[in-house]
Short mmCIF file of C-alpha atoms in Angstrom, two decimals:
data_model
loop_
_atom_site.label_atom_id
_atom_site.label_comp_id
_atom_site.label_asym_id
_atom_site.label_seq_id
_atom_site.Cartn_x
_atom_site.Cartn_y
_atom_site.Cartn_z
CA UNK A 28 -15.96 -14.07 2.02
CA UNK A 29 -15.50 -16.83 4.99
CA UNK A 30 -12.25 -15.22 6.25
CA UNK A 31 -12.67 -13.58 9.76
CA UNK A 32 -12.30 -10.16 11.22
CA UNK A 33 -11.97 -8.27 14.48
CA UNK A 34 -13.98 -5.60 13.05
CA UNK A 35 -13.90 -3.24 16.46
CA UNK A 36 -10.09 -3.94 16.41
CA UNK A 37 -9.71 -2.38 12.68
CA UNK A 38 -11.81 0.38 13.47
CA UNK A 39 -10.24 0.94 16.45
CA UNK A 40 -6.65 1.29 14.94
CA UNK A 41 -8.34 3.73 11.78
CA UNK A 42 -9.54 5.86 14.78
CA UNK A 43 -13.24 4.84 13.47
CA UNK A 44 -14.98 3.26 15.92
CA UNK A 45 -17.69 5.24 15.69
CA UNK A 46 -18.70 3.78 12.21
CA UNK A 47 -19.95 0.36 13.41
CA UNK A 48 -22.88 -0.74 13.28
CA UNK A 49 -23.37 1.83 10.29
CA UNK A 50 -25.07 1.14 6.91
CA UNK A 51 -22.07 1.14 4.04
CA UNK A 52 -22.08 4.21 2.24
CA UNK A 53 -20.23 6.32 -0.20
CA UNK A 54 -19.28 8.62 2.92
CA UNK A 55 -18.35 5.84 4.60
CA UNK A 56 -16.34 4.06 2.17
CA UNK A 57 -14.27 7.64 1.62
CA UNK A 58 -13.84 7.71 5.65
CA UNK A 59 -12.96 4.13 5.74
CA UNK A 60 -10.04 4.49 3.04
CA UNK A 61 -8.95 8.08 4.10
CA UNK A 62 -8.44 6.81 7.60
CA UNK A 63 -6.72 3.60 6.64
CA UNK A 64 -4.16 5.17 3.51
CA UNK A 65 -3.36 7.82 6.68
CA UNK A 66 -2.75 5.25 9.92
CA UNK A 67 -1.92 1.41 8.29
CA UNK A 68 1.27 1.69 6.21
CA UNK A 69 2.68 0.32 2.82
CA UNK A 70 5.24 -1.34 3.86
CA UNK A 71 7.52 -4.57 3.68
CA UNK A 72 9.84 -4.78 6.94
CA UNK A 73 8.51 -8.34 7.65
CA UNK A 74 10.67 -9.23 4.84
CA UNK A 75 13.89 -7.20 6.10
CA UNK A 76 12.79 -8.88 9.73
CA UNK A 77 12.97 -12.50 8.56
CA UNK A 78 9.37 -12.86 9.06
CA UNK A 79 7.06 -14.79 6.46
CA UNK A 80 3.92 -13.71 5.74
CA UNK A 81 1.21 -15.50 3.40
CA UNK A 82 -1.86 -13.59 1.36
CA UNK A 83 -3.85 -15.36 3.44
CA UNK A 84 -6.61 -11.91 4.91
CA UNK A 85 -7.06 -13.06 7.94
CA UNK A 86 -3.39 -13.19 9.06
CA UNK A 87 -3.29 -9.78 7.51
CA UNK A 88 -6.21 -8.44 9.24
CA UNK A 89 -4.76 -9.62 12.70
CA UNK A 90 -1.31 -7.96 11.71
CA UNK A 91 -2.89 -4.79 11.18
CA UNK A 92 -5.49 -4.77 14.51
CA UNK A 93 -1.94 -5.19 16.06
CA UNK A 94 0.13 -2.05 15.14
CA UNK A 95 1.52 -3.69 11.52
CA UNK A 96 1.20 -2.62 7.73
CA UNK A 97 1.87 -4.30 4.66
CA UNK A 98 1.87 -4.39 1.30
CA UNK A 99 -0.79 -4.77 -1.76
CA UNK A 100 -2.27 -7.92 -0.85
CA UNK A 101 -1.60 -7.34 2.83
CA UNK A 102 -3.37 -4.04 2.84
CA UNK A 103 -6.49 -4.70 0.13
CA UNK A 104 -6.93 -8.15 1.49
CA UNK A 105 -7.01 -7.02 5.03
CA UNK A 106 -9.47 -4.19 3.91
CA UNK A 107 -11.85 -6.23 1.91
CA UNK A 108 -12.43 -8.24 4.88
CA UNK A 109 -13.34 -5.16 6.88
CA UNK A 110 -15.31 -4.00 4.25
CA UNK A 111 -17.13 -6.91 3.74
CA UNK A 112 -17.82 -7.15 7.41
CA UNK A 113 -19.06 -3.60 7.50
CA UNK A 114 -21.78 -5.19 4.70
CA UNK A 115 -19.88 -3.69 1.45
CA UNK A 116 -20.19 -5.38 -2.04
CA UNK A 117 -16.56 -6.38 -2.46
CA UNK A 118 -14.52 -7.86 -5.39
CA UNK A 119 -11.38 -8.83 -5.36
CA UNK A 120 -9.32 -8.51 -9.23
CA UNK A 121 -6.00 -9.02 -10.64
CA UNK A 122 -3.70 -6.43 -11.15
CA UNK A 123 0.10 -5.86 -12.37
CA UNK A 124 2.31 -2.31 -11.48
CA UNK A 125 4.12 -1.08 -14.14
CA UNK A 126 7.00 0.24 -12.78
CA UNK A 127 8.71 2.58 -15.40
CA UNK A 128 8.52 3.08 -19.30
CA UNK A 129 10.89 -0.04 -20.30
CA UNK A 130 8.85 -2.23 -18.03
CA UNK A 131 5.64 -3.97 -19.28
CA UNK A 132 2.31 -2.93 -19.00
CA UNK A 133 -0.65 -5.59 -17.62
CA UNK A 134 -2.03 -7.78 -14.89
CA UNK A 135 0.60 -10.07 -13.65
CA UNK A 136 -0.56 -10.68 -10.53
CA UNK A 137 2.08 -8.94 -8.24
CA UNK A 138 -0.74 -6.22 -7.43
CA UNK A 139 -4.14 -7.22 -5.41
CA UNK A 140 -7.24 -5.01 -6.31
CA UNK A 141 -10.31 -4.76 -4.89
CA UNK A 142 -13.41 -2.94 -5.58
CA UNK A 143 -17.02 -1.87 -3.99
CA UNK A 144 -20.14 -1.61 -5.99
CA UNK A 145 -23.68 -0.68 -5.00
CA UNK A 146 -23.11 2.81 -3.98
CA UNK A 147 -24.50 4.74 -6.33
CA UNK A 148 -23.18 8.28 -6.66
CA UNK A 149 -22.67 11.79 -9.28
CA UNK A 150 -19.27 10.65 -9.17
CA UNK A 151 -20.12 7.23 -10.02
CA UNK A 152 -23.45 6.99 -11.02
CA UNK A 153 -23.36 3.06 -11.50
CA UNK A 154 -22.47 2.87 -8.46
CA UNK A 155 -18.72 0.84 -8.94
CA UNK A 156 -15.58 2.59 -6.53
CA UNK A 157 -11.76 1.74 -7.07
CA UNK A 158 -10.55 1.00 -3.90
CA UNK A 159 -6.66 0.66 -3.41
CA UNK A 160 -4.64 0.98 -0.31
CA UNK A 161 -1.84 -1.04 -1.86
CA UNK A 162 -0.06 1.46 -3.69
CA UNK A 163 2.04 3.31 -1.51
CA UNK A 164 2.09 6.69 -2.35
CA UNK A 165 -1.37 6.05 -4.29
CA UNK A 166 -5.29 6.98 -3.58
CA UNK A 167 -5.72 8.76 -0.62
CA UNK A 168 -10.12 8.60 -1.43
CA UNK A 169 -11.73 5.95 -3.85
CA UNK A 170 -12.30 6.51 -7.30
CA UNK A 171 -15.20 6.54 -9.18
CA UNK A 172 -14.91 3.69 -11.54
CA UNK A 173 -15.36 5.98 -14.30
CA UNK A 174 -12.99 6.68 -16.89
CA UNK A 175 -11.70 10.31 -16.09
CA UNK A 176 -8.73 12.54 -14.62
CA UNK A 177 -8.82 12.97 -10.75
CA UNK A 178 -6.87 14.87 -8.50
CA UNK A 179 -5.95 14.11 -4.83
CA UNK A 180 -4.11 16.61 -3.34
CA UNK A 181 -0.88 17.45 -5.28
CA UNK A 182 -1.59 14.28 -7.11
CA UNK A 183 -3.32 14.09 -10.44
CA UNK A 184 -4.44 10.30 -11.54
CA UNK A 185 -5.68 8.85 -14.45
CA UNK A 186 -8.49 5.88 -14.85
CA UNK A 187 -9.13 4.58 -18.60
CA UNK A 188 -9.88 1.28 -20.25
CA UNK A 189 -6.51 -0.46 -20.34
CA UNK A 190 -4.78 -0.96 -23.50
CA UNK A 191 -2.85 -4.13 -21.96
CA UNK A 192 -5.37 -6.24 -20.69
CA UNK A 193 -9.33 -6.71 -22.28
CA UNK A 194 -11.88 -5.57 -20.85
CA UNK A 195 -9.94 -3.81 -17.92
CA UNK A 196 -8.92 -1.36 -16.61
CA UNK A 197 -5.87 1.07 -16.24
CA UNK A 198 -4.97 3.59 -13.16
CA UNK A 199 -2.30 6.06 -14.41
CA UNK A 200 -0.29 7.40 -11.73
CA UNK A 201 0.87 11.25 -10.81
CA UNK A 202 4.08 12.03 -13.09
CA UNK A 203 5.91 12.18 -9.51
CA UNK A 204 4.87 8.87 -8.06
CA UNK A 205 7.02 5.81 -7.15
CA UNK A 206 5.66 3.95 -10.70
CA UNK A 207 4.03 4.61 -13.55
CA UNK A 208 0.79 2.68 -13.40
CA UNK A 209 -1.20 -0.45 -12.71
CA UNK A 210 -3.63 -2.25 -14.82
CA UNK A 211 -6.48 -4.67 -13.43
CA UNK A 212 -8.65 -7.42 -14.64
CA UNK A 213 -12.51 -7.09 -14.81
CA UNK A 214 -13.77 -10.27 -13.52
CA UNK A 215 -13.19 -11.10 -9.87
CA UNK A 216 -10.75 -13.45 -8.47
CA UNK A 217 -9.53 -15.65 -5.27
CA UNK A 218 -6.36 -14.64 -3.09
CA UNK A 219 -4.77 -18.19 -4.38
CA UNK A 220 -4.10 -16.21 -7.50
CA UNK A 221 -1.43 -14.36 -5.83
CA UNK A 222 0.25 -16.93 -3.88
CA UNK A 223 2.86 -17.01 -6.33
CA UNK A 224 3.64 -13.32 -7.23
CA UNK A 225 4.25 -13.48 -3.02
CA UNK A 226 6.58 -16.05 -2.77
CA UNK A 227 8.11 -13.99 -5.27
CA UNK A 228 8.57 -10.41 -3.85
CA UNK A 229 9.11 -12.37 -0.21
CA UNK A 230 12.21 -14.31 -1.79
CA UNK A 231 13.95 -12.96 -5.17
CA UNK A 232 16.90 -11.04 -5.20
CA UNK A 233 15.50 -9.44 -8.39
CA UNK A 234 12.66 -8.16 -5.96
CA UNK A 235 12.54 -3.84 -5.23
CA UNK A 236 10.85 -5.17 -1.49
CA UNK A 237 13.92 -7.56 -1.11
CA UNK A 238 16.40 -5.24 -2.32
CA UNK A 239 15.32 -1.96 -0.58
CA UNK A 240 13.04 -1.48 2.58
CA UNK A 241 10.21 0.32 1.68
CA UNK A 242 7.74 2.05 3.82
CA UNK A 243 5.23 4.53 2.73
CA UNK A 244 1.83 6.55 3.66
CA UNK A 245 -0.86 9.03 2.12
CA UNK A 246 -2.29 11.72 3.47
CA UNK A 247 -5.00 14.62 2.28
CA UNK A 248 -1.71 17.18 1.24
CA UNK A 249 0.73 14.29 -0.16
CA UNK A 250 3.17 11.25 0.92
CA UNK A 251 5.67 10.09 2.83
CA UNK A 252 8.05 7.68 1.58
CA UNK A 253 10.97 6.16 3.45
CA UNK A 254 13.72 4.00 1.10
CA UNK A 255 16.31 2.43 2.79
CA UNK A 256 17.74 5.17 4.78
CA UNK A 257 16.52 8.31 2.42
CA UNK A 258 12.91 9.55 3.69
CA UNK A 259 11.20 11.56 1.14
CA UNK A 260 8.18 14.10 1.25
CA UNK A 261 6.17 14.70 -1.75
CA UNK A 262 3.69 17.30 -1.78
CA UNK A 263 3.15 20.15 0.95
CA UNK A 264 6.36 20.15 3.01
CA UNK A 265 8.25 18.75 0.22
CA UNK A 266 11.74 17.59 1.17
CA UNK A 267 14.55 14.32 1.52
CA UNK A 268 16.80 13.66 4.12
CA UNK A 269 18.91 10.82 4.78
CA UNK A 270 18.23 9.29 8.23
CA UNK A 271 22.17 8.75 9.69
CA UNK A 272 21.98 7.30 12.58
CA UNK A 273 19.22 4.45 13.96
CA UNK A 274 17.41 6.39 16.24
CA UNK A 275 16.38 8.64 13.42
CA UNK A 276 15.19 5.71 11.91
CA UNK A 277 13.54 4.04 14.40
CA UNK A 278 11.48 7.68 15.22
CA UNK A 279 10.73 8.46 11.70
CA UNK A 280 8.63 4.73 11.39
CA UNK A 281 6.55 5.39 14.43
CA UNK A 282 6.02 9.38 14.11
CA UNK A 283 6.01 9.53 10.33
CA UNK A 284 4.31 6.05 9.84
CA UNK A 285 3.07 4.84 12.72
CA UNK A 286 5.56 2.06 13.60
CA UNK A 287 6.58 1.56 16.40
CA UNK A 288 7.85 -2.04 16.06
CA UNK A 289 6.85 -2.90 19.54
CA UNK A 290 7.11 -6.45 18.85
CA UNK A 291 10.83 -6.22 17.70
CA UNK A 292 13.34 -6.47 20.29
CA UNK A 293 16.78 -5.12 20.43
CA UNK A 294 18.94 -7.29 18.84
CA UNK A 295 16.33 -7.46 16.02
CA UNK A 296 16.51 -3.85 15.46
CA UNK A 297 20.32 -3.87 15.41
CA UNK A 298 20.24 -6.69 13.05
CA UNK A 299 17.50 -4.48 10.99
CA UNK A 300 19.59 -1.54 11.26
CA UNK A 301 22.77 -3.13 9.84
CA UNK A 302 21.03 -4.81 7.08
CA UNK A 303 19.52 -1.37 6.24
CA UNK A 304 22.74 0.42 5.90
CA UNK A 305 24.90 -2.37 3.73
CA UNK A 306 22.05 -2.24 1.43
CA UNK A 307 22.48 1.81 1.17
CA UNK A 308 26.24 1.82 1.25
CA UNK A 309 25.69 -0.34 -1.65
CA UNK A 310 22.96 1.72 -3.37
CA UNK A 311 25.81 4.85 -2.81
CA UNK A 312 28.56 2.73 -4.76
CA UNK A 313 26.51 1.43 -7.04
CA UNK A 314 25.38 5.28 -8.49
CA UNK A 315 28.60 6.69 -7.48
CA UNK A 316 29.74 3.97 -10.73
CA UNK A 317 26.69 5.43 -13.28
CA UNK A 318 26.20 3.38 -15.74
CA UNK A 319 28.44 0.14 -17.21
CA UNK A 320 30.61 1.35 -20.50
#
């Protein structure tokens, strides 16, 4: 990979520094991910901001050495670079969420996945990890490529041989996750693949990170998630609250998340803030109405 990296900058926002300089390892690898589903986001309040992004690693890389998050190929692009840096065997694949039941399972491209091979483990005894920071309320540890059931705190995920796409793979999310689950191609591919999937989510009305702001983080005991106004706890400390008034807001992104939005001025947050509550006021009417006739 030719894209660059401020490698002491990452580590130095996952609270890692002291990993530089060290071989790549399984341990490390489990560190590495821990530390970065915990402190970097899922997220997509560029969008809600006004601010483009591209898929482009680099930019994403910076973005997170500065206080940002992101989204799948925000986050996995960002950390492939890293991991690459750090001298992991990195491949990036193409992946698609399905969202529910009625939606359509297989790799669309709207999901970035990467994975690490060469480390050799019992858990993986080829030696191949799943490595996915792009899911939100996802992996908090790599898998072991290895078809099996594995549980992560309160969360139990599946990994099997997808049905949807040849020769690839399917991740089955916990019955009380945000979607259902996410299939991936085999063979390896180039960040151009997703250039249009981005434009998409970026742009589209029909798009969930254009039609609700979406912020989210794992942890060893479960996940935050923050929709619109509604922050929800899944897991130990289990709860939801809607957050009334913007400095609730504000406070849950940087204690909660780790957002501080210290690049976003006043007027941006008030513009931010107003966006954020016509788009639940319009989420309340729209299931106060249930269903058409």
């Amino acid at each position: 990979m030719r894209e660059q990296v401020d490698v002491a900058g990452y580590l130095r926002r996952l609270g890692l520094g002291r990993l530089a300089g060290q071989e790549a390892s399984v341990e490390g690898l489990h560190a590495l991910h821990r530390a970065h589903a915990e402190r970097v986001p899922y997220e997509c309040l560029e969008i809600w901001l006004g601010r483009p992004t591209t898929v482009d690693p680099t930019e994403s890389a910076r973005r997170i050495v500065l206080g940002g998050g992101g989204y799948c190929f925000h986050l996995n692009g960002a950390f492939s670079l890293l991991l690459s840096a750090l001298g992991y065997e990195v491949t990036r694949h193409v992946g698609g969420v399905q969202g529910s039941a009625a939606a359509a399972a297989g790799a669309n491209a709207d999901h970035l996945v990467i994975t690490v091979s060469g480390l050799p483990a019992p858990q993986s005894p080829e030696g191949r990890w799943l490595v996915d920071l792009g899911m939100g309320d996802g992996l908090h540890d790599p898998l072991p490529l290895v078809a099996g059931v594995y549980e992560q705190g309160p969360f139990t995920f599946g990994l099997r041989p997808s049905e949807a796409v040849p020769g690839g793979w399917r991740f089955d999310h916990d019955g009380r996750g945000s979607f259902l689950g996410m299939d991936f191609r085999s063979e390896p591919t180039g960040m151009s693949a997703f250039a249009g999937q981005h434009a998409r989510l970026t742009t589209s009305p029909d798009s969930g990170f254009v039609r609700v702001a979406t912020v989210a983080r794992r942890d060893a005991t479960g996940a935050d998630m923050l929709r619109g106004l509604v922050l929800t706890r899944v897991g130990e400390l289990a709860g939801t609250r809607t957050l009334e008034e913007p400095e609730d807001y504000f406070t849950a992104l940087a204690d909660v998340f780790g957002l501080t939005l210290s690049d976003v001025g006043h007027d941006e947050r008030g513009d931010l803030w107003r966006r954020l509550v016509a788009a639940h006021q319009h989420w309340l009417t729209t299931r106060a109405a249930g269903p058409a006739a």
